[in-house]
Amino acid sequence: MRKAEALVFILLIVLAGVTVGGAAASKASEPPYWIALYLPTPSPPSMMPIVFVHGGAGSAQQFMSQAMRFTSNGYPPEYLVAFEYDSSFTVENLSTVLARLDATIDQVRAATGSNKVILIGHSLGTYVSLNYLSAPGHCEKVAYYINIDGSSGRSAPALVPTLAIWTNLSSWRSGGLLLGLVGATKNIWFYDQTHTDACTSAETFAEIFRFINWKDPATTNIVPETSDYVNVSGRVVIFPYNTYNDNVSGTLEIWEVNSSNGHRLRDSPDATFSITGPNGKWGPFQANRSAYYEFVLLREDRVAHHFYFEPFTRSNYWLTLLTSAPGGIADQVNRSDSHTSLLIIRNKEFWGDQGSMNDVLKINGTNVITPMHCPVTKLVCGIWVYDKDSDGQSDLNTPIQQFHSLLFQTGVDLYIEASTTDPPDGVITLELVSRGGKGTHVINVPNWPSSNHSITVHFNDYEPNVGSSQCSAESIKEDNASSNPAAWYYYLVTLFSNNAALLQLENYIVNVIHQEARQRIAPKLM
């Protein structure tokens, strides 16, 4: 009867129009006194698996940093799942995506033994997630929902505590007004971040961790592992479909390279994996955490696609390699034996018109981040660099429109001389100084000719142990559930779960007076 009494009491308060506040209300940092009379003290949540849903033109790449922050705080890798889908809705429609998301969540619940998951959506992924949560029975599988910079003005899911995170330059505006997510447990804004930055930043991680664990993380850093070798695995997929739907199989070779020039250190690869459709999975590969590596995808009748990264200091199971099939985006690049083409990616926007807060990316000494190519409102995360029209000339004043017109991308006309030998004997030095001078990243790659080779260079979206907090175990703040308003709200929400005797009353509260209850009671508990 204890639960029934609590439900009836809440119902009476709502119907009577009573608000929790004034002299009778408890302090803001404590739950209202009357809740303790009817409910036992809620226990802190146990660790639950996390499912991330990326945005448009996105992939698991936007989850890599946060996943490694979670493992740095003790989460097992199998509790961290990136759900990838065709964000263009070309090879699969929304209904298919939602069905696969539901199947993925069920698989994660079964594999971990957890009744519920944490669902995180970013950008278009918030649209997918909110559609998923609107279907009958789906909210019962989700303990918390995190809405990152998307679906402004929509309503938060019923009975799922929701954290909504927004940025200063979000595209989801109405007359210049950031609407937030209506009915969310908490809406917060990062005024010094942009769209993808808010998905991958240490600040966002800290907010998510506190919301789902009721305490601060031990660290917001990506902590290097103590062993000399780490595990790396992921997928090869065709952009933007996030499936390996090329009609030829491939081979992925991994080579350790010289950090000073990107040249291979040995005559044979350190690892080789067969790439087949539709999942394109590869790995795991044991990488020396202080070494640089080249990943090269070889396919019949396709150019060789080389990928270069900064050293993997922590195990990474979410490394998606984006490539093209014939007719894909890479076919828009002009190719020749005389010049090299590059695609440079960082899952944090490149800023080029913010003065002292600009990023600087020099390719053999030439900065390619300019106000024309990378205005902050363009939200550029991918920069295509090649010799437009193969004319041997550079034009840094005019962006290449084929790529500048695309979401999150731009194109730079820069002539980079290619090697005439195979393997190449030259080197291209890419030096990235992150905005605010927080860190310098350097990756050296060979000057492969673009006629038969594509090059993708990935820079980390974080600075190693710079600009983020790290706490000792002794200094972690433990939130007492009895004085944590969010804990009480979650407990009220989940109180009704799995109790057939209260189902009719629960449905009445949810369907008839839910909105009024949220407006009158929930804000007072926050």
Coordinates of C-alpha atoms in Angstrom, one line a residue:
M1 CA 0.0 0.0 0.0
R2 CA 3.0 2.3 0.4
K3 CA 3.2 2.9 -3.3
A4 CA -0.5 3.3 -3.7
E5 CA -0.6 5.9 -0.9
A6 CA 2.2 7.9 -2.6
L7 CA 0.4 7.8 -5.9
V8 CA -2.9 8.9 -4.4
F9 CA -1.2 11.7 -2.5
I10 CA 0.5 13.0 -5.6
L11 CA -2.8 12.8 -7.5
L12 CA -4.6 14.8 -4.8
I13 CA -1.9 17.5 -4.8
V14 CA -2.2 17.9 -8.6
L15 CA -6.0 17.9 -8.7
A16 CA -6.2 20.3 -5.8
G17 CA -3.9 22.7 -7.6
V18 CA -1.3 22.7 -4.7
T19 CA 2.2 23.8 -5.6
V20 CA 5.2 22.8 -3.7
G21 CA 6.7 26.0 -2.4
G22 CA 6.4 28.8 0.1
A23 CA 6.9 28.4 3.8
A24 CA 5.8 24.8 3.8
A25 CA 8.3 23.7 1.1
S26 CA 11.7 22.3 2.1
K27 CA 15.0 23.9 1.1
A28 CA 15.9 23.9 -2.5
S29 CA 18.7 21.4 -1.9
E30 CA 16.4 18.9 -0.2
P31 CA 13.3 17.0 -1.3
P32 CA 10.0 18.3 0.0
Y33 CA 9.4 17.0 3.5
W34 CA 6.2 15.2 2.6
I35 CA 7.9 12.9 0.1
A36 CA 10.0 11.3 2.9
L37 CA 6.7 10.5 4.7
Y38 CA 5.5 8.4 1.9
L39 CA 8.5 7.0 0.1
P40 CA 11.7 5.2 1.2
T41 CA 15.0 6.9 0.5
P42 CA 16.0 6.1 -3.1
S43 CA 19.3 4.4 -3.7
P44 CA 21.9 5.8 -6.1
P45 CA 21.6 4.3 -9.6
S46 CA 23.6 1.3 -10.5
M47 CA 25.8 1.5 -13.6
M48 CA 23.7 1.2 -16.7
P49 CA 24.7 0.7 -20.4
I50 CA 24.8 3.6 -22.7
V51 CA 23.5 3.7 -26.3
F52 CA 24.6 6.7 -28.5
V53 CA 22.7 7.9 -31.6
H54 CA 24.7 10.1 -33.8
G55 CA 23.6 13.1 -35.9
G56 CA 23.4 13.9 -39.6
A57 CA 26.5 12.8 -41.6
G58 CA 27.7 11.3 -38.3
S59 CA 29.0 8.0 -37.0
A60 CA 30.5 6.4 -33.9
Q61 CA 33.4 8.9 -34.3
Q62 CA 31.4 11.5 -32.4
F63 CA 31.2 9.1 -29.4
M64 CA 34.8 7.9 -29.3
S65 CA 36.1 10.5 -26.8
Q66 CA 33.1 10.3 -24.5
A67 CA 33.3 6.5 -24.5
M68 CA 37.0 6.6 -23.5
R69 CA 36.1 9.1 -20.7
F70 CA 33.5 6.6 -19.5
T71 CA 36.0 3.8 -19.5
S72 CA 38.5 6.1 -17.7
N73 CA 35.8 6.3 -15.0
G74 CA 35.4 2.5 -14.7
Y75 CA 32.7 1.7 -17.3
P76 CA 33.3 -1.6 -19.2
P77 CA 33.6 -1.1 -23.0
E78 CA 30.6 -3.4 -23.6
Y79 CA 28.4 -0.9 -21.7
L80 CA 29.2 1.7 -24.4
V81 CA 27.4 1.2 -27.7
A82 CA 27.3 3.5 -30.7
F83 CA 24.2 2.9 -32.9
E84 CA 25.1 3.8 -36.5
Y85 CA 22.5 4.3 -39.2
D86 CA 22.0 6.0 -42.6
S87 CA 21.4 9.6 -41.7
S88 CA 20.5 10.4 -45.3
F89 CA 17.6 7.8 -45.1
T90 CA 18.6 6.6 -48.5
V91 CA 19.4 2.9 -47.9
E92 CA 17.1 2.6 -45.0
N93 CA 14.1 4.7 -43.9
L94 CA 13.2 6.0 -40.4
S95 CA 11.0 3.0 -39.6
T96 CA 13.8 0.6 -40.3
V97 CA 16.2 2.8 -38.3
L98 CA 13.8 2.8 -35.3
A99 CA 13.3 -0.9 -35.5
R100 CA 17.1 -1.5 -35.5
L101 CA 17.5 0.9 -32.6
D102 CA 15.0 -1.0 -30.6
A103 CA 16.7 -4.3 -31.4
T104 CA 20.1 -2.8 -30.5
I105 CA 18.7 -1.6 -27.1
D106 CA 17.2 -5.1 -26.4
Q107 CA 20.6 -6.7 -27.3
V108 CA 22.4 -4.4 -25.0
R109 CA 20.0 -5.0 -22.1
A110 CA 20.3 -8.8 -22.6
A111 CA 24.1 -8.7 -22.9
T112 CA 24.6 -6.6 -19.8
G113 CA 21.7 -7.9 -17.7
S114 CA 20.5 -4.3 -17.2
N115 CA 16.7 -3.7 -17.4
K116 CA 17.2 -0.2 -18.8
V117 CA 19.8 1.8 -20.8
I118 CA 20.9 5.4 -21.0
L119 CA 20.0 6.9 -24.4
I120 CA 22.0 9.7 -25.8
G121 CA 21.1 11.5 -29.0
H122 CA 23.0 14.2 -30.9
S123 CA 21.7 16.6 -33.5
L124 CA 19.6 14.4 -35.9
G125 CA 20.0 11.6 -33.4
T126 CA 17.7 13.6 -31.1
Y127 CA 15.0 13.4 -33.7
V128 CA 15.6 9.6 -34.0
S129 CA 15.7 9.2 -30.2
L130 CA 12.5 11.2 -29.5
N131 CA 10.6 9.3 -32.2
Y132 CA 11.9 6.1 -30.6
L133 CA 10.7 7.2 -27.2
S134 CA 7.3 8.2 -28.4
A135 CA 6.4 4.6 -29.4
P136 CA 4.5 2.5 -26.8
G137 CA 6.7 0.5 -24.5
H138 CA 10.0 2.1 -25.4
C139 CA 10.3 4.5 -22.4
E140 CA 10.2 1.5 -20.2
K141 CA 13.6 0.5 -21.6
V142 CA 15.3 3.9 -21.0
A143 CA 16.3 5.1 -17.6
Y144 CA 17.6 8.5 -18.7
Y145 CA 17.6 10.4 -22.0
I146 CA 20.4 12.9 -23.0
N147 CA 19.4 15.3 -25.8
I148 CA 22.4 17.1 -27.3
D149 CA 21.9 20.2 -29.4
G150 CA 18.9 19.0 -31.4
S151 CA 15.0 19.0 -31.6
S152 CA 14.6 22.4 -29.9
G153 CA 11.0 23.2 -29.0
R154 CA 9.9 19.6 -28.9
S155 CA 8.7 17.9 -25.7
A156 CA 10.8 15.7 -23.5
P157 CA 9.7 12.0 -23.3
A158 CA 7.1 11.3 -20.6
L159 CA 8.4 9.6 -17.5
V160 CA 12.1 9.6 -18.6
P161 CA 14.3 12.1 -16.8
T162 CA 15.9 14.2 -19.5
L163 CA 19.0 16.3 -19.7
A164 CA 19.1 18.7 -22.7
I165 CA 22.4 20.3 -23.7
W166 CA 22.6 23.3 -26.1
T167 CA 25.2 25.5 -27.7
N168 CA 25.5 29.2 -28.4
L169 CA 25.5 28.7 -32.2
S170 CA 22.9 25.9 -32.5
S171 CA 21.1 25.8 -35.8
W172 CA 17.8 25.0 -33.9
R173 CA 16.6 28.5 -33.2
S174 CA 13.3 30.3 -33.5
G175 CA 13.6 34.0 -34.2
G176 CA 17.0 33.9 -32.5
L177 CA 15.6 32.3 -29.4
L178 CA 16.9 29.0 -28.1
L179 CA 13.8 27.2 -27.0
G180 CA 15.3 24.2 -25.3
L181 CA 13.5 20.9 -24.8
V182 CA 10.0 21.5 -23.3
G183 CA 9.5 19.5 -20.1
A184 CA 13.2 18.4 -19.8
T185 CA 14.4 17.8 -16.3
K186 CA 17.2 20.2 -17.1
N187 CA 18.2 22.4 -20.0
I188 CA 21.7 23.8 -20.0
W189 CA 23.6 26.0 -22.5
F190 CA 27.3 26.1 -23.4
Y191 CA 27.9 29.5 -24.8
D192 CA 31.5 28.9 -25.8
Q193 CA 30.9 25.7 -27.8
T194 CA 29.5 24.8 -31.2
H195 CA 27.4 21.9 -32.4
T196 CA 29.8 18.9 -32.6
D197 CA 32.1 20.3 -29.9
A198 CA 29.1 20.0 -27.5
C199 CA 28.9 16.3 -28.3
T200 CA 32.5 15.5 -27.7
S201 CA 33.6 18.0 -25.0
A202 CA 34.8 17.2 -21.5
E203 CA 32.2 19.7 -20.2
T204 CA 29.4 17.8 -21.7
F205 CA 30.7 14.5 -20.4
A206 CA 30.8 16.0 -16.9
E207 CA 27.1 17.1 -17.1
I208 CA 26.0 13.7 -18.5
F209 CA 28.0 11.8 -15.8
R210 CA 26.5 13.8 -13.0
F211 CA 23.0 13.5 -14.3
I212 CA 23.0 9.7 -14.6
N213 CA 25.2 8.8 -11.6
W214 CA 24.3 11.6 -9.1
K215 CA 28.0 12.4 -8.5
D216 CA 31.0 13.9 -10.2
P217 CA 33.2 11.8 -12.4
A218 CA 36.6 10.9 -11.0
T219 CA 38.1 12.5 -14.1
T220 CA 37.0 14.2 -17.3
N221 CA 40.3 13.3 -19.0
I222 CA 40.9 10.5 -21.3
V223 CA 43.4 8.7 -19.1
P224 CA 46.2 6.8 -20.8
E225 CA 46.3 3.1 -20.0
T226 CA 49.2 1.8 -18.0
S227 CA 50.0 -1.1 -20.3
D228 CA 52.2 -0.5 -23.4
Y229 CA 49.5 -1.9 -25.7
V230 CA 45.9 -1.1 -26.2
N231 CA 43.0 -2.6 -28.2
V232 CA 41.6 -0.8 -31.3
S233 CA 38.7 -2.0 -33.4
G234 CA 35.8 -0.6 -35.3
R235 CA 34.1 -0.6 -38.8
V236 CA 34.8 0.4 -42.3
V237 CA 31.6 2.0 -43.8
I238 CA 30.5 3.9 -46.9
F239 CA 29.8 7.6 -46.1
P240 CA 27.1 8.6 -45.2
Y241 CA 25.2 5.3 -45.2
N242 CA 27.2 3.8 -42.3
T243 CA 27.1 0.4 -43.8
Y244 CA 29.7 -1.3 -46.0
N245 CA 27.5 -1.5 -49.1
D246 CA 30.3 -1.4 -51.7
N247 CA 29.9 -4.3 -54.1
V248 CA 33.5 -5.4 -53.6
S249 CA 35.2 -6.8 -50.5
G250 CA 38.2 -5.1 -49.1
T251 CA 41.4 -5.6 -47.1
L252 CA 42.4 -3.3 -44.2
E253 CA 46.1 -3.2 -43.5
I254 CA 47.6 -1.6 -40.4
W255 CA 51.2 -0.4 -40.5
E256 CA 53.3 1.3 -37.8
V257 CA 54.9 4.4 -39.3
N258 CA 57.7 6.7 -38.5
S259 CA 56.3 9.7 -36.5
S260 CA 58.6 12.1 -38.3
N261 CA 57.6 11.3 -41.9
G262 CA 54.7 8.8 -41.9
H263 CA 56.8 6.2 -43.8
R264 CA 56.2 2.6 -42.9
L265 CA 58.7 1.0 -40.5
R266 CA 58.5 -2.6 -41.8
D267 CA 58.1 -4.5 -45.1
S268 CA 54.8 -6.1 -44.1
P269 CA 51.8 -4.8 -42.2
D270 CA 51.4 -5.3 -38.5
A271 CA 47.8 -6.6 -39.0
T272 CA 45.5 -7.4 -41.9
F273 CA 41.7 -7.7 -41.8
S274 CA 39.1 -8.7 -44.4
I275 CA 36.3 -6.2 -44.9
T276 CA 33.0 -7.5 -46.0
G277 CA 29.4 -6.2 -46.0
P278 CA 27.2 -5.2 -44.5
N279 CA 28.9 -4.4 -41.2
G280 CA 32.5 -3.9 -42.3
K281 CA 33.8 -4.9 -38.9
W282 CA 37.5 -5.2 -38.2
G283 CA 39.8 -5.8 -35.2
P284 CA 40.7 -5.8 -32.5
F285 CA 44.3 -4.8 -33.2
Q286 CA 46.9 -4.4 -30.4
A287 CA 48.5 -1.0 -30.9
N288 CA 51.5 0.4 -29.1
R289 CA 50.0 3.4 -27.3
S290 CA 53.0 5.6 -28.1
A291 CA 53.2 4.7 -31.8
Y292 CA 51.7 6.2 -35.0
Y293 CA 49.8 4.0 -37.5
E294 CA 48.6 4.1 -41.0
F295 CA 45.4 2.2 -41.9
V296 CA 45.0 1.5 -45.6
L297 CA 41.8 0.1 -47.2
L298 CA 42.5 -1.8 -50.4
R299 CA 39.7 -2.7 -52.8
E300 CA 39.8 -3.9 -56.4
D301 CA 39.2 -1.0 -58.9
R302 CA 39.2 1.6 -56.1
V303 CA 41.9 4.0 -55.1
A304 CA 43.9 3.0 -52.0
H305 CA 42.4 4.9 -49.0
H306 CA 45.0 5.8 -46.2
F307 CA 44.0 6.8 -42.7
Y308 CA 46.4 8.4 -40.2
F309 CA 45.8 9.1 -36.5
E310 CA 47.4 10.4 -33.4
P311 CA 48.7 7.6 -31.1
F312 CA 46.0 5.5 -29.3
T313 CA 46.7 6.1 -25.7
R314 CA 43.6 4.2 -24.5
S315 CA 41.7 1.3 -26.0
N316 CA 39.2 2.4 -28.6
Y317 CA 36.4 0.1 -29.8
W318 CA 34.5 2.8 -31.7
L319 CA 36.8 3.7 -34.6
T320 CA 34.7 4.0 -37.7
L321 CA 36.6 4.5 -41.0
L322 CA 34.6 6.5 -43.5
T323 CA 35.2 5.8 -47.2
S324 CA 33.4 6.1 -50.5
A325 CA 32.1 3.9 -53.2
P326 CA 32.0 4.9 -56.9
G327 CA 29.8 7.9 -57.4
G328 CA 30.4 8.9 -53.7
I329 CA 31.6 12.2 -52.3
A330 CA 35.3 11.4 -52.9
D331 CA 34.7 11.4 -56.7
Q332 CA 34.3 15.2 -56.6
V333 CA 38.0 15.5 -55.8
N334 CA 40.3 16.4 -58.8
R335 CA 43.0 13.8 -59.1
S336 CA 46.4 13.6 -60.8
D337 CA 49.8 12.1 -60.5
S338 CA 51.3 15.4 -59.6
H339 CA 49.4 16.4 -56.5
T340 CA 48.2 14.9 -53.2
S341 CA 44.7 15.2 -51.8
L342 CA 43.7 15.2 -48.1
L343 CA 40.6 15.1 -46.0
I344 CA 41.3 16.4 -42.5
I345 CA 38.8 15.5 -39.8
R346 CA 38.3 16.6 -36.2
N347 CA 35.1 16.0 -34.3
K348 CA 35.2 19.5 -33.0
E349 CA 34.6 22.5 -35.2
F350 CA 37.4 24.4 -36.8
W351 CA 37.1 28.1 -36.1
G352 CA 38.5 30.6 -38.6
D353 CA 36.8 33.9 -37.9
Q354 CA 37.1 34.3 -34.1
G355 CA 40.4 36.2 -33.8
S356 CA 42.5 34.9 -30.9
M357 CA 40.2 32.0 -30.5
N358 CA 40.8 30.6 -34.0
D359 CA 42.2 27.2 -34.7
V360 CA 45.4 27.1 -36.9
L361 CA 46.0 24.2 -39.2
K362 CA 49.2 24.5 -41.2
I363 CA 50.0 22.1 -44.1
N364 CA 53.7 22.3 -44.9
G365 CA 53.6 25.8 -43.2
T366 CA 50.4 27.1 -44.9
N367 CA 47.4 27.8 -42.7
V368 CA 44.2 26.5 -44.3
I369 CA 41.7 27.6 -41.6
T370 CA 40.6 31.0 -42.8
P371 CA 37.5 33.2 -42.2
M372 CA 36.2 32.3 -45.7
H373 CA 36.6 28.5 -45.3
C374 CA 35.8 28.1 -41.6
P375 CA 33.4 30.8 -40.3
V376 CA 32.1 29.6 -36.9
T377 CA 28.6 29.4 -38.2
K378 CA 29.7 26.9 -40.9
L379 CA 30.4 24.3 -38.2
V380 CA 33.3 22.8 -40.2
C381 CA 34.6 19.4 -39.0
G382 CA 36.0 18.2 -42.3
I383 CA 38.4 20.0 -44.6
W384 CA 39.1 18.7 -48.1
V385 CA 42.4 19.9 -49.4
Y386 CA 43.6 19.3 -53.0
D387 CA 44.7 21.0 -56.2
K388 CA 41.4 22.2 -57.8
D389 CA 41.3 21.6 -61.5
S390 CA 44.8 20.0 -61.2
D391 CA 46.3 23.2 -62.4
G392 CA 49.4 23.3 -60.1
Q393 CA 48.1 26.5 -58.5
S394 CA 46.7 27.4 -55.1
D395 CA 43.8 29.7 -54.2
L396 CA 43.3 30.2 -50.5
N397 CA 40.8 33.0 -51.0
T398 CA 37.9 31.1 -52.4
P399 CA 36.4 27.9 -50.9
I400 CA 35.8 24.9 -53.2
Q401 CA 32.0 25.1 -53.5
Q402 CA 31.5 21.3 -54.1
F403 CA 32.5 20.8 -50.5
H404 CA 31.8 24.2 -48.9
S405 CA 28.1 23.8 -49.8
L406 CA 27.9 20.5 -47.8
L407 CA 27.0 20.1 -44.1
F408 CA 30.0 20.4 -41.8
Q409 CA 32.6 20.5 -44.6
T410 CA 34.7 22.9 -46.7
G411 CA 37.2 22.7 -49.5
V412 CA 40.6 24.3 -49.9
D413 CA 42.5 24.7 -53.2
L414 CA 46.1 24.0 -52.2
Y415 CA 48.6 22.4 -54.4
I416 CA 50.7 19.8 -52.6
E417 CA 53.3 18.2 -54.7
A418 CA 53.0 14.4 -54.9
S419 CA 55.9 11.9 -54.9
T420 CA 56.9 10.2 -58.1
T421 CA 58.1 7.0 -56.3
D422 CA 56.1 4.2 -54.7
P423 CA 56.2 4.2 -51.8
P424 CA 56.5 8.0 -51.5
D425 CA 59.8 9.6 -50.5
G426 CA 58.3 12.9 -49.4
V427 CA 56.4 14.1 -46.3
I428 CA 53.5 16.4 -45.6
T429 CA 53.5 17.9 -42.2
L430 CA 50.1 18.8 -40.7
E431 CA 50.3 20.9 -37.5
L432 CA 47.1 21.8 -35.7
V433 CA 47.2 24.5 -32.9
S434 CA 43.8 24.2 -31.1
R435 CA 42.0 27.4 -30.4
G436 CA 43.0 29.2 -27.2
G437 CA 46.5 27.7 -27.6
K438 CA 45.6 24.7 -25.5
G439 CA 47.5 22.1 -27.4
T440 CA 49.5 21.4 -30.6
H441 CA 49.0 18.3 -32.6
V442 CA 51.3 17.1 -35.4
I443 CA 50.8 14.3 -37.9
N444 CA 53.2 13.6 -40.7
V445 CA 52.0 11.6 -43.8
P446 CA 53.6 10.6 -47.1
N447 CA 52.8 12.6 -50.2
W448 CA 50.8 9.9 -52.0
P449 CA 49.7 10.9 -55.5
S450 CA 45.9 11.5 -55.7
S451 CA 45.6 9.6 -58.9
N452 CA 45.5 6.3 -57.0
H453 CA 45.4 7.3 -53.4
S454 CA 43.1 9.1 -50.9
I455 CA 44.3 10.3 -47.5
T456 CA 42.2 11.0 -44.4
V457 CA 44.0 12.5 -41.4
H458 CA 42.2 12.4 -38.0
F459 CA 43.1 14.8 -35.3
N460 CA 41.9 14.2 -31.7
D461 CA 39.0 16.4 -30.6
Y462 CA 40.6 16.7 -27.1
E463 CA 43.8 17.9 -25.6
P464 CA 45.7 15.4 -23.5
N465 CA 45.0 16.2 -19.9
V466 CA 44.6 19.9 -20.7
G467 CA 41.7 22.1 -19.8
S468 CA 39.7 19.4 -18.0
S469 CA 39.3 18.5 -14.4
Q470 CA 40.8 15.5 -12.7
C471 CA 39.8 14.6 -9.1
S472 CA 41.4 12.1 -6.8
A473 CA 39.2 9.4 -5.4
E474 CA 39.1 11.2 -2.1
S475 CA 37.8 14.4 -3.6
I476 CA 34.9 12.9 -5.5
K477 CA 31.7 14.5 -4.3
E478 CA 29.1 11.8 -3.4
D479 CA 25.6 13.1 -3.7
N480 CA 23.4 11.8 -1.0
A481 CA 20.2 10.5 -2.6
S482 CA 18.1 11.8 0.2
S483 CA 19.1 15.4 -0.5
N484 CA 19.4 15.1 -4.3
P485 CA 16.3 16.5 -6.0
A486 CA 17.0 14.8 -9.3
A487 CA 17.2 11.5 -7.4
W488 CA 13.8 12.0 -6.0
Y489 CA 12.3 12.9 -9.3
Y490 CA 13.8 9.8 -10.9
Y491 CA 12.5 7.7 -8.0
L492 CA 9.0 9.1 -8.4
V493 CA 9.1 8.4 -12.1
T494 CA 10.3 4.9 -11.7
L495 CA 8.1 4.1 -8.7
F496 CA 5.3 3.0 -11.0
S497 CA 7.4 0.5 -13.0
N498 CA 6.5 -3.2 -13.1
N499 CA 3.5 -3.0 -10.8
A500 CA 0.4 -4.4 -12.4
A501 CA -1.9 -3.4 -9.5
L502 CA -1.1 0.2 -10.1
L503 CA -1.2 0.2 -13.9
Q504 CA -4.6 1.7 -14.2
L505 CA -3.8 4.6 -11.8
E506 CA -0.5 5.1 -13.5
N507 CA -2.1 5.4 -17.0
Y508 CA -4.6 7.9 -15.6
I509 CA -1.8 10.1 -14.1
V510 CA 0.3 9.9 -17.3
N511 CA -2.4 10.4 -19.8
V512 CA -4.7 12.9 -18.1
I513 CA -2.7 15.1 -15.8
H514 CA 1.0 14.4 -16.7
Q515 CA 1.7 17.8 -18.2
E516 CA 0.2 19.6 -15.2
A517 CA 2.1 17.4 -12.8
R518 CA 5.4 18.2 -14.5
Q519 CA 4.7 21.9 -14.5
R520 CA 3.6 22.1 -10.8
I521 CA 5.6 19.4 -9.0
A522 CA 8.7 18.4 -11.0
P523 CA 10.2 21.9 -11.3
K524 CA 10.0 22.2 -7.5
L525 CA 11.9 19.0 -7.1
M526 CA 14.8 20.1 -9.3

